[in-house]
PDB file of N, CA and C in Angstrom:
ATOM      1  N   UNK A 913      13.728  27.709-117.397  1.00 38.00           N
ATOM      2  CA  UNK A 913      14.348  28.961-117.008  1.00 38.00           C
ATOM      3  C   UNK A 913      15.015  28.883-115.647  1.00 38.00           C
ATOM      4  N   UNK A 914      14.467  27.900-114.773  1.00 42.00           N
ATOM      5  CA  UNK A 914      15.311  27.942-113.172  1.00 42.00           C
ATOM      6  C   UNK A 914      14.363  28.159-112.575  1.00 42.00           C
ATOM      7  N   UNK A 915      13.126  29.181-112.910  1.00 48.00           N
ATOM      8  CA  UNK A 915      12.722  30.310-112.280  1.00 48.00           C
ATOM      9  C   UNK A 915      11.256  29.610-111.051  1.00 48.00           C
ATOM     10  N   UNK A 916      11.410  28.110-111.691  1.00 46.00           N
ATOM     11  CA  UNK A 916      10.103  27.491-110.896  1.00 46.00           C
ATOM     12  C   UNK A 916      10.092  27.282-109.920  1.00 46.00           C
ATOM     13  N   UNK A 917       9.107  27.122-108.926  1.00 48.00           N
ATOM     14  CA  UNK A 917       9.051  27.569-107.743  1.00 48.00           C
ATOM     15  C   UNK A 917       9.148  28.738-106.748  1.00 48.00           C
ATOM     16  N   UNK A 918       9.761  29.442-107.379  1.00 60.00           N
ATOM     17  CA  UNK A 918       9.750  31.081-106.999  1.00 60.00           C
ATOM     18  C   UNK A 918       8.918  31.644-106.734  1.00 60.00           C
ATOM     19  N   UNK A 919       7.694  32.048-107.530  1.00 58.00           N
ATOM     20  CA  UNK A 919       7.005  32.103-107.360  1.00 58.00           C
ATOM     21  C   UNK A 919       5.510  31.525-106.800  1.00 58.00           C
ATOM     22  N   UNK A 920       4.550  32.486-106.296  1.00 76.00           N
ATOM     23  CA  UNK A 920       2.682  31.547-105.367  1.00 76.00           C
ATOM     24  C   UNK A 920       1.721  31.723-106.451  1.00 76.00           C
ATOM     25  N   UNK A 921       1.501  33.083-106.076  1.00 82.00           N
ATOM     26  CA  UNK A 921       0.521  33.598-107.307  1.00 82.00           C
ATOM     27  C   UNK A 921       0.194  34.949-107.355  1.00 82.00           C
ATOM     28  N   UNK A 922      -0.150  35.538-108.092  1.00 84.00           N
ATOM     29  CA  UNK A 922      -0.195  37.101-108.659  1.00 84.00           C
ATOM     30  C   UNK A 922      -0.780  38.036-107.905  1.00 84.00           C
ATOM     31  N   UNK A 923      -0.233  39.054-107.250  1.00 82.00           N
ATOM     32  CA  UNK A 923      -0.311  39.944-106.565  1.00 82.00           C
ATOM     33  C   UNK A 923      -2.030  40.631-106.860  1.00 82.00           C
ATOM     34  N   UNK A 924      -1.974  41.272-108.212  1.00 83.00           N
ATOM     35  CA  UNK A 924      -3.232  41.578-108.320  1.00 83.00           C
ATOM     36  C   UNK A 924      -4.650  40.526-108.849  1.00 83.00           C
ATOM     37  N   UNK A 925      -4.322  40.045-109.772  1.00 85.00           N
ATOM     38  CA  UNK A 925      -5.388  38.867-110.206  1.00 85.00           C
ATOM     39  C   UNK A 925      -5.724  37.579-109.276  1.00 85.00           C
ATOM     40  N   UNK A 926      -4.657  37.150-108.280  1.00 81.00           N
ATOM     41  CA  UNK A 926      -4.644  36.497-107.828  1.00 81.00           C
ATOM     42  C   UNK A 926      -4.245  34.677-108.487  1.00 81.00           C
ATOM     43  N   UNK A 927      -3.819  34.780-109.691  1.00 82.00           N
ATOM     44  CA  UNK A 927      -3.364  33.564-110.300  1.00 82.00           C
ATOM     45  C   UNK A 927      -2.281  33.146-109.672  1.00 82.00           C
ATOM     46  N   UNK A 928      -2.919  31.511-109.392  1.00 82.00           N
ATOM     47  CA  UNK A 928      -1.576  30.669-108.796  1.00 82.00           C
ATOM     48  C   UNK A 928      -0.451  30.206-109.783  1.00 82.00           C
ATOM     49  N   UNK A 929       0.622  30.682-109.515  1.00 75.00           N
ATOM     50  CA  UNK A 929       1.498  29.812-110.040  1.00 75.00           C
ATOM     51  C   UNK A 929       1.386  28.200-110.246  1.00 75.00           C
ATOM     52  N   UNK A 930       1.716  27.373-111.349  1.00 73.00           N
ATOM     53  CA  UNK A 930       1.970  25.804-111.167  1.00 73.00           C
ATOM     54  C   UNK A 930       3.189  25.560-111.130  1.00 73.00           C
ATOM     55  N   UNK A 931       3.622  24.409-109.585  1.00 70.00           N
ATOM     56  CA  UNK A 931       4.924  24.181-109.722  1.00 70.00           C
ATOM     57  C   UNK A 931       5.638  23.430-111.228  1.00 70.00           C
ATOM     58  N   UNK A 932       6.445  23.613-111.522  1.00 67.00           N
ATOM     59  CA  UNK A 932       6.613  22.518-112.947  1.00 67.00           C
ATOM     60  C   UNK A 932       6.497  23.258-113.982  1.00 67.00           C
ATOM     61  N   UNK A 933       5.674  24.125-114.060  1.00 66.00           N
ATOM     62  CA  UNK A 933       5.276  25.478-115.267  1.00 66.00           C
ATOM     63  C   UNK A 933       6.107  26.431-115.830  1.00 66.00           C
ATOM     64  N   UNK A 934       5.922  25.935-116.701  1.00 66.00           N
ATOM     65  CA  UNK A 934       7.134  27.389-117.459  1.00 66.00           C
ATOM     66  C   UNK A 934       6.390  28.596-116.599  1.00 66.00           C
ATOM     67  N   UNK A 935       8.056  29.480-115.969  1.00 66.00           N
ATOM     68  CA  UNK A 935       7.838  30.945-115.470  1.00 66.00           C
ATOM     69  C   UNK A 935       7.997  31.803-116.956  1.00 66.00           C
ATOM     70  N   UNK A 936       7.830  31.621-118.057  1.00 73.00           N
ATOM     71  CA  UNK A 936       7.598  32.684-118.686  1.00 73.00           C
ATOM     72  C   UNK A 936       6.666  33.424-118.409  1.00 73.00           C
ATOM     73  N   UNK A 937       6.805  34.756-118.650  1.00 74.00           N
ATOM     74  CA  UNK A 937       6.031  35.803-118.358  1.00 74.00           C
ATOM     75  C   UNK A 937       5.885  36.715-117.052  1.00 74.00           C
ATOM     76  N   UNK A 938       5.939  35.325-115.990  1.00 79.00           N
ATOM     77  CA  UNK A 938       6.309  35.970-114.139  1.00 79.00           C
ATOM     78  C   UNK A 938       6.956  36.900-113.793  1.00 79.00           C
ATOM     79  N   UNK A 939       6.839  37.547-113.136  1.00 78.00           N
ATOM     80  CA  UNK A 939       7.867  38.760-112.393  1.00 78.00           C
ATOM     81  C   UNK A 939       7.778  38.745-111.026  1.00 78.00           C
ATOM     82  N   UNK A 940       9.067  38.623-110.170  1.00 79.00           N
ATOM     83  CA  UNK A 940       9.166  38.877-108.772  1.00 79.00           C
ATOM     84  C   UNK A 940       9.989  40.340-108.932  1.00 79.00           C
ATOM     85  N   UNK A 941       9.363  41.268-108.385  1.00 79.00           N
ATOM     86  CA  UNK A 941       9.862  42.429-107.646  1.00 79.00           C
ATOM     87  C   UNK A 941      10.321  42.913-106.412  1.00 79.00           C
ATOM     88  N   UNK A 942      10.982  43.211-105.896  1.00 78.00           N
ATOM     89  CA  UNK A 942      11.394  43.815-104.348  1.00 78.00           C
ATOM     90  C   UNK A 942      11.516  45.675-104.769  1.00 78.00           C
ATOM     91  N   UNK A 943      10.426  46.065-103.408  1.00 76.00           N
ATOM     92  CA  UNK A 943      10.623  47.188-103.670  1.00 76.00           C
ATOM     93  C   UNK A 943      10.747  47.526-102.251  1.00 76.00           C
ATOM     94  N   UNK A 944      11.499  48.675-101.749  1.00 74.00           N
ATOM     95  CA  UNK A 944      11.702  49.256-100.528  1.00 74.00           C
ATOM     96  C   UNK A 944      11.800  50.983-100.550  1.00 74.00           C
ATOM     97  N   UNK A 945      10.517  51.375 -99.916  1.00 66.00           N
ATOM     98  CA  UNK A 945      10.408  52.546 -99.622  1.00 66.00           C
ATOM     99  C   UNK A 945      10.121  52.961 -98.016  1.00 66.00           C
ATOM    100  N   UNK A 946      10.002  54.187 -98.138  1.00 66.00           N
ATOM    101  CA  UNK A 946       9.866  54.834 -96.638  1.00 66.00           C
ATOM    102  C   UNK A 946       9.198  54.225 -95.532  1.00 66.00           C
ATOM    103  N   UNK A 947       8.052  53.519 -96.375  1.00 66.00           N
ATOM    104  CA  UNK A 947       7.158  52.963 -95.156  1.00 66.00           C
ATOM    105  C   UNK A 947       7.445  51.493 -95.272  1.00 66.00           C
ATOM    106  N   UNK A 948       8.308  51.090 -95.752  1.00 68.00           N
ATOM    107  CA  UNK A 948       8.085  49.379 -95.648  1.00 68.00           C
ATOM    108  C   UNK A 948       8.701  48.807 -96.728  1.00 68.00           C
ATOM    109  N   UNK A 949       9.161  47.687 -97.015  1.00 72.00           N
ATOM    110  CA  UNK A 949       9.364  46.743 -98.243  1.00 72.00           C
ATOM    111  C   UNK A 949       8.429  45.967 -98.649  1.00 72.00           C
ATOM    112  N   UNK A 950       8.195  45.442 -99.751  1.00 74.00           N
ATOM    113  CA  UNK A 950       7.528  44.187-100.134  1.00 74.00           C
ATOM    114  C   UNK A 950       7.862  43.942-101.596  1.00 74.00           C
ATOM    115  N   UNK A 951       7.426  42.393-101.723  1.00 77.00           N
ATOM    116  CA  UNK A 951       8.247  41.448-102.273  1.00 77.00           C
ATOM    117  C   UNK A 951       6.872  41.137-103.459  1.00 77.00           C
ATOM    118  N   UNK A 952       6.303  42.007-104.627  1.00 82.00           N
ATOM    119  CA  UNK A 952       4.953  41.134-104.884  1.00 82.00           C
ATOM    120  C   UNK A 952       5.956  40.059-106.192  1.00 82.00           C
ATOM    121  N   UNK A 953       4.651  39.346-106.723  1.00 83.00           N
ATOM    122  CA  UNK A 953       4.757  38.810-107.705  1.00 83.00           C
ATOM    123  C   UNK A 953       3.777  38.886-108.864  1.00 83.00           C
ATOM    124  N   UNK A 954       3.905  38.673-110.132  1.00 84.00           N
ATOM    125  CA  UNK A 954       2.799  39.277-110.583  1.00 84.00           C
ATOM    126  C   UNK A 954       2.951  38.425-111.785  1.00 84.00           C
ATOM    127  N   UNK A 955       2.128  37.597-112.543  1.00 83.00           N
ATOM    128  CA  UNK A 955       1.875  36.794-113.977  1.00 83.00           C
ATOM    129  C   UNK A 955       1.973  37.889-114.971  1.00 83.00           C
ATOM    130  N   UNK A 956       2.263  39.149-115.286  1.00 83.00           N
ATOM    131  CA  UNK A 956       2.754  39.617-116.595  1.00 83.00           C
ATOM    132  C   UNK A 956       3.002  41.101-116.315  1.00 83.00           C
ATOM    133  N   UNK A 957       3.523  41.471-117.237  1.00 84.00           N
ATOM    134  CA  UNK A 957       3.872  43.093-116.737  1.00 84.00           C
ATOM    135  C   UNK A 957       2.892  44.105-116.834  1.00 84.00           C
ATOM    136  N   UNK A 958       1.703  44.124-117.291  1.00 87.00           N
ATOM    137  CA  UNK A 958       0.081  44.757-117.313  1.00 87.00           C
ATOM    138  C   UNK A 958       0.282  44.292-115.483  1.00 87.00           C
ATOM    139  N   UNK A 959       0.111  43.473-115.361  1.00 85.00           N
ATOM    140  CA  UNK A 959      -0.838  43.523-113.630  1.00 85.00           C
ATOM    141  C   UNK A 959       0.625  44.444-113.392  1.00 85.00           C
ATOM    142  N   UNK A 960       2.142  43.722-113.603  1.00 84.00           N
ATOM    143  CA  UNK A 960       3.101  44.793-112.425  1.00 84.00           C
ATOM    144  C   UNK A 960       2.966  46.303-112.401  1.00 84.00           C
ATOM    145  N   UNK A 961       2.681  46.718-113.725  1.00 84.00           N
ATOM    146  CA  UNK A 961       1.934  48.540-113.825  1.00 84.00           C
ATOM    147  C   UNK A 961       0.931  48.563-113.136  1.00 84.00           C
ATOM    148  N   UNK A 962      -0.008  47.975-112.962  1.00 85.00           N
ATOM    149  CA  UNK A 962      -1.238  47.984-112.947  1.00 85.00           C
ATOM    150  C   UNK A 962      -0.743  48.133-110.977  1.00 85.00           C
ATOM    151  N   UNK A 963       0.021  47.354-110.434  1.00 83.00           N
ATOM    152  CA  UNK A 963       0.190  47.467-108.746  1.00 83.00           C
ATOM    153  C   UNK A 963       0.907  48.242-108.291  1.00 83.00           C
ATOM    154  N   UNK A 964       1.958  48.822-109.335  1.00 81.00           N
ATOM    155  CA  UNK A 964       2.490  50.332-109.173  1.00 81.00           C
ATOM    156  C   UNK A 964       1.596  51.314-108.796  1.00 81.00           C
ATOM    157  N   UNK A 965       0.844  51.510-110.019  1.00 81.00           N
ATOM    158  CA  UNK A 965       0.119  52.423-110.345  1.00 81.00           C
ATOM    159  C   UNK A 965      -0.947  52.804-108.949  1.00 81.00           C
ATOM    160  N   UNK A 966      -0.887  51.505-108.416  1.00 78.00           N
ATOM    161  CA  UNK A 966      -2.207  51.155-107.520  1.00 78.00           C
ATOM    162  C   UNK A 966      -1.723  51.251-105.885  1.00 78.00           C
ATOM    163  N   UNK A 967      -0.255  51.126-105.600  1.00 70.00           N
ATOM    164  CA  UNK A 967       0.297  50.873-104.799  1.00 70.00           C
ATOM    165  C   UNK A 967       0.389  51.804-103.378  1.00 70.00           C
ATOM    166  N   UNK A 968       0.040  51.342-102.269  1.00 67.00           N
ATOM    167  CA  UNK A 968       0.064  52.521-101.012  1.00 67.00           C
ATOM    168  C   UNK A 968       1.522  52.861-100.521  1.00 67.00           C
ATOM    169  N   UNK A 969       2.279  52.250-101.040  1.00 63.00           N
ATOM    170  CA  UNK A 969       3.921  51.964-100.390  1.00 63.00           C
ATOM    171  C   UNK A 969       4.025  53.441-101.254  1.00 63.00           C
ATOM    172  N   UNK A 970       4.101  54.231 -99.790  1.00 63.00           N
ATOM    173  CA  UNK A 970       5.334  55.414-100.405  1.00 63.00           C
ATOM    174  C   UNK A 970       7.009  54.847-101.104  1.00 63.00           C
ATOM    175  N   UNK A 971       7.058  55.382-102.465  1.00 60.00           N
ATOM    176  CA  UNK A 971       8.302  55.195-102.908  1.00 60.00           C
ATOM    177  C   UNK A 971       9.216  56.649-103.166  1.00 60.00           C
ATOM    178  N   UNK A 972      10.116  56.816-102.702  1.00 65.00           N
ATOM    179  CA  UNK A 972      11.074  57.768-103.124  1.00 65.00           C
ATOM    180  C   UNK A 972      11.843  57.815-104.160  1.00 65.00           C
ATOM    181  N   UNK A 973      11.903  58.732-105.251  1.00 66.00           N
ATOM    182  CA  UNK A 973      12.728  59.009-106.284  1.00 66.00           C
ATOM    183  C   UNK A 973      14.149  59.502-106.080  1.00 66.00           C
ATOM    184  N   UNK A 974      15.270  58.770-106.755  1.00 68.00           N
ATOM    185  CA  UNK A 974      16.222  58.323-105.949  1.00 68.00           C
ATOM    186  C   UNK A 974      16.961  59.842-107.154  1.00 68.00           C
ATOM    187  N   UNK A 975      17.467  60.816-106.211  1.00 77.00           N
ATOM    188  CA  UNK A 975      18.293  61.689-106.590  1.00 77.00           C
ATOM    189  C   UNK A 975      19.511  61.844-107.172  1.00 77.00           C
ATOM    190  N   UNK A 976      20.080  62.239-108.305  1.00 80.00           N
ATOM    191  CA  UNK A 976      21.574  62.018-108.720  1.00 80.00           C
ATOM    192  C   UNK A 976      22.426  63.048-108.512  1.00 80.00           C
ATOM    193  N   UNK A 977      23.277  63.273-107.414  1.00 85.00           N
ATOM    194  CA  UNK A 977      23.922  64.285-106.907  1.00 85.00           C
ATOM    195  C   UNK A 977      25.330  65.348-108.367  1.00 85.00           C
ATOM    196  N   UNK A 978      24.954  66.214-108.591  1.00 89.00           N
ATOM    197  CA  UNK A 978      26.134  66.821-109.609  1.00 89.00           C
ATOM    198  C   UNK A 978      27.757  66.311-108.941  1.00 89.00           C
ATOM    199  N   UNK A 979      28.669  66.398-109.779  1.00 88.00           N
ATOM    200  CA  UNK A 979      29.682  65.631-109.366  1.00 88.00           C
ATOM    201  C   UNK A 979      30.373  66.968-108.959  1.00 88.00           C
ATOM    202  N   UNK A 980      31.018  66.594-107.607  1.00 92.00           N
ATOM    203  CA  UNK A 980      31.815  68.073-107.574  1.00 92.00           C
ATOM    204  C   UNK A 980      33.351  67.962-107.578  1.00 92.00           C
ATOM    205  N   UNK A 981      34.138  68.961-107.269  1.00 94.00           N
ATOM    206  CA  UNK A 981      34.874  69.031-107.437  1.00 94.00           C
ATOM    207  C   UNK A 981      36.277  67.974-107.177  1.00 94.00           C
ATOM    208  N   UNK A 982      36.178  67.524-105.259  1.00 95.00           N
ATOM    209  CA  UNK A 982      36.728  66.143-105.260  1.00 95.00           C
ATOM    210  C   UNK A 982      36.614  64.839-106.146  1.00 95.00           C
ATOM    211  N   UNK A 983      35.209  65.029-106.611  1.00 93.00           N
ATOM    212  CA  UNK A 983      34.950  63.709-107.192  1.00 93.00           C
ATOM    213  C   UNK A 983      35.496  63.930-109.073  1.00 93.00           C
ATOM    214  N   UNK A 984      35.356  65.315-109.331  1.00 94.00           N
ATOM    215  CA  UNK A 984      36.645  65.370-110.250  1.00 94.00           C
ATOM    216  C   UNK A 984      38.100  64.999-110.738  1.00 94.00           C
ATOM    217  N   UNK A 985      38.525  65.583-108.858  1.00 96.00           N
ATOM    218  CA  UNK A 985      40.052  64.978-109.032  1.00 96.00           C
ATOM    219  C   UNK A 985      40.339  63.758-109.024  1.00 96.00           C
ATOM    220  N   UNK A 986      39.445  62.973-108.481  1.00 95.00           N
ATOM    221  CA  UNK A 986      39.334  61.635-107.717  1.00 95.00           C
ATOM    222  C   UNK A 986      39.629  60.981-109.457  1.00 95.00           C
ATOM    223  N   UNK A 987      38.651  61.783-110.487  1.00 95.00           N
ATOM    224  CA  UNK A 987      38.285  61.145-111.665  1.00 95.00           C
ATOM    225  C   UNK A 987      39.967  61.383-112.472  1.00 95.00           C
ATOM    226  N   UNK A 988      40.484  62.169-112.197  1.00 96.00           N
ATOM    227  CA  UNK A 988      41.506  62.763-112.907  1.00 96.00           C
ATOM    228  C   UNK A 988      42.650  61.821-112.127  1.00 96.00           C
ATOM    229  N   UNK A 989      42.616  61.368-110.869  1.00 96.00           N
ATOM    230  CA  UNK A 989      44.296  60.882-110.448  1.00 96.00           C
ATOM    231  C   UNK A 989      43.859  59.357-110.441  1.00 96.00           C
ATOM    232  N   UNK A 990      41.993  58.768-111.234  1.00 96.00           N
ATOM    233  CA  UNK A 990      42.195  57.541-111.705  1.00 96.00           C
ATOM    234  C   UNK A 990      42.109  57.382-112.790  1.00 96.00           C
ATOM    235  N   UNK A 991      42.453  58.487-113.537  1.00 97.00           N
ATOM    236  CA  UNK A 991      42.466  57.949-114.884  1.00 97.00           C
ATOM    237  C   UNK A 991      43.908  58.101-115.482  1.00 97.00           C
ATOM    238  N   UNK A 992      45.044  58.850-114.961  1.00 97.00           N
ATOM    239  CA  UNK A 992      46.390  59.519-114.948  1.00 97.00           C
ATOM    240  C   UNK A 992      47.372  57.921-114.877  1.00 97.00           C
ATOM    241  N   UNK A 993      47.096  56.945-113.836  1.00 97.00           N
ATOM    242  CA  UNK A 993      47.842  55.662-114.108  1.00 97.00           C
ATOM    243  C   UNK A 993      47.391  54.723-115.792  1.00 97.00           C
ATOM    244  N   UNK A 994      46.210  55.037-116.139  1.00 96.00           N
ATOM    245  CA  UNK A 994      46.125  55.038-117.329  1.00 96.00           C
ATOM    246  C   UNK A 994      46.620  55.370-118.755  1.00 96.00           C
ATOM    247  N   UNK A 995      46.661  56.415-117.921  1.00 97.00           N
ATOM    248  CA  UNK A 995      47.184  57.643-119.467  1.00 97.00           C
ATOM    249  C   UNK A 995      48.777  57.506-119.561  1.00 97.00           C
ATOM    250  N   UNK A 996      49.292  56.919-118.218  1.00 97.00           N
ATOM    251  CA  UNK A 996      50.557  56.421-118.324  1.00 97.00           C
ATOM    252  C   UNK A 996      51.082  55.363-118.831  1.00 97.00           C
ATOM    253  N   UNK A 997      50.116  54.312-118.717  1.00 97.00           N
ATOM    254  CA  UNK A 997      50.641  53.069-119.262  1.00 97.00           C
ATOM    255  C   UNK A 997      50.022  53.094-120.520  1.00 97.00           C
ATOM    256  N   UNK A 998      49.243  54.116-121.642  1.00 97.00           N
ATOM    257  CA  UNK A 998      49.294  54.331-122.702  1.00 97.00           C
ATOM    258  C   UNK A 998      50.609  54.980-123.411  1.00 97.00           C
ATOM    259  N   UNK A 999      50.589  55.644-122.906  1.00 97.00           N
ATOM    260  CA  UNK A 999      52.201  56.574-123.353  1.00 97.00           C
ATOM    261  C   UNK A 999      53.393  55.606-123.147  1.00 97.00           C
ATOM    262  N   UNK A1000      53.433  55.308-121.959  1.00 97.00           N
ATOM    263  CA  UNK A1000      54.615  54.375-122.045  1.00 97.00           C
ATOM    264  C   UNK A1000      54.617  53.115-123.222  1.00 97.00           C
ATOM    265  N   UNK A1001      53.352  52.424-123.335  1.00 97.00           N
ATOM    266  CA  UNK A1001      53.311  51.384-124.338  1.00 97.00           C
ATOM    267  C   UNK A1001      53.601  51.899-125.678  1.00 97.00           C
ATOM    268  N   UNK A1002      53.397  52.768-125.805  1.00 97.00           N
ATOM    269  CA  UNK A1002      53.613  54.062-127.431  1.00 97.00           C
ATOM    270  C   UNK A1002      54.656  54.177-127.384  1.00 97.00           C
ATOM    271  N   UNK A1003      55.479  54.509-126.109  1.00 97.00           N
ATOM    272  CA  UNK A1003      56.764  54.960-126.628  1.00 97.00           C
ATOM    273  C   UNK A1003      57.777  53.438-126.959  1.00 97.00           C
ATOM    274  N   UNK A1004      57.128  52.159-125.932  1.00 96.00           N
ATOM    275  CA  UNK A1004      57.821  51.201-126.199  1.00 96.00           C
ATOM    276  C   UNK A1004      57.544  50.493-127.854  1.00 96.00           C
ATOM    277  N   UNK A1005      56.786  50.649-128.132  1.00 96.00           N
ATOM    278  CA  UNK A1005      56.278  50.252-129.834  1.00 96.00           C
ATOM    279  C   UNK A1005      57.199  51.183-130.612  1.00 96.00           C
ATOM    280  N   UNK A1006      56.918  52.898-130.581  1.00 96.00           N
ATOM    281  CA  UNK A1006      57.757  53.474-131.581  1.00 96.00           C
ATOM    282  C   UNK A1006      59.696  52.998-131.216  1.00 96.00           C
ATOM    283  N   UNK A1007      59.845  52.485-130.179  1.00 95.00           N
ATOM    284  CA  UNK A1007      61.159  51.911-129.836  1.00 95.00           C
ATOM    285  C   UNK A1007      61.753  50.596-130.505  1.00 95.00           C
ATOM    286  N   UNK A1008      59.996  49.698-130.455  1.00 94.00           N
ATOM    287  CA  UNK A1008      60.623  48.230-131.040  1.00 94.00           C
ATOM    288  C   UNK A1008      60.575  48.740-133.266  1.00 94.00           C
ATOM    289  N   UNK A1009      59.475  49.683-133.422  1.00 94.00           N
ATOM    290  CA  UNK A1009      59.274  49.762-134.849  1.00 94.00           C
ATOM    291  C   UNK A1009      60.726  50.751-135.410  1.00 94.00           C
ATOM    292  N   UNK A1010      61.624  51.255-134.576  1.00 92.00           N
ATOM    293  CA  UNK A1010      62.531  52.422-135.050  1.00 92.00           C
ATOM    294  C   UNK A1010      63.671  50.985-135.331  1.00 92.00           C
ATOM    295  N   UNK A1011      63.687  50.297-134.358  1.00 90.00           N
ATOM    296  CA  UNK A1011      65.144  49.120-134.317  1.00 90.00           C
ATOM    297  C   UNK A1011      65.025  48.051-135.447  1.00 90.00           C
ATOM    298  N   UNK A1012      63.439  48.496-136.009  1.00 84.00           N
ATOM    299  CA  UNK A1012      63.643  46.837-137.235  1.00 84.00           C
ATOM    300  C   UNK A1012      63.816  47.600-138.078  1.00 84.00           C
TER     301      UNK A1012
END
């Protein structure tokens, strides 16, 4: 997989990685919240729930703002060079299909 050496050993169980070893199953995570980052690793996705679940790192739930009105137009004058070079290609086709 590539993935060897990447990993030490498992955040919660404490299993060492072997260099040379298939990383199937491994997970490296990066997480960054309010109080800090960290980097665990974990031998299967049971322990990575399992250090979520367990975890002191305040994490923040990342908000999705409603789109407003600029970000409308913004959507409308990039999609308008589009809608042009559709029409124009239409009109050049019904041009080449009228001449044969």
């Amino acid at each position: 997989m590539g993935d060897e050496g990447k990993y030490t050993h498992c955040d919660v169980c404490g299993r060492r990685y072997e260099p040379g070893a298939p990383a199937d199953g491994w997970l490296e995570v990066t997480v960054e919240g309010d109080g800090g980052y960290a980097s665990p690793d974990f031998c299967s996705q049971a322990h990575a729930v399992r250090w979520f679940s367990e975890s002191s790192l305040p994490l923040t739930a990342i908000t999705i703002k409603a789109p407003t009105a600029r970000d409308r137009l913004a959507d409308i004058a990039l999609a308008l060079p589009f809608i042009a070079v559709a029409a124009f290609t239409l009109i050049g086709l019904w041009t080449v299909i009228s001449w044969i």
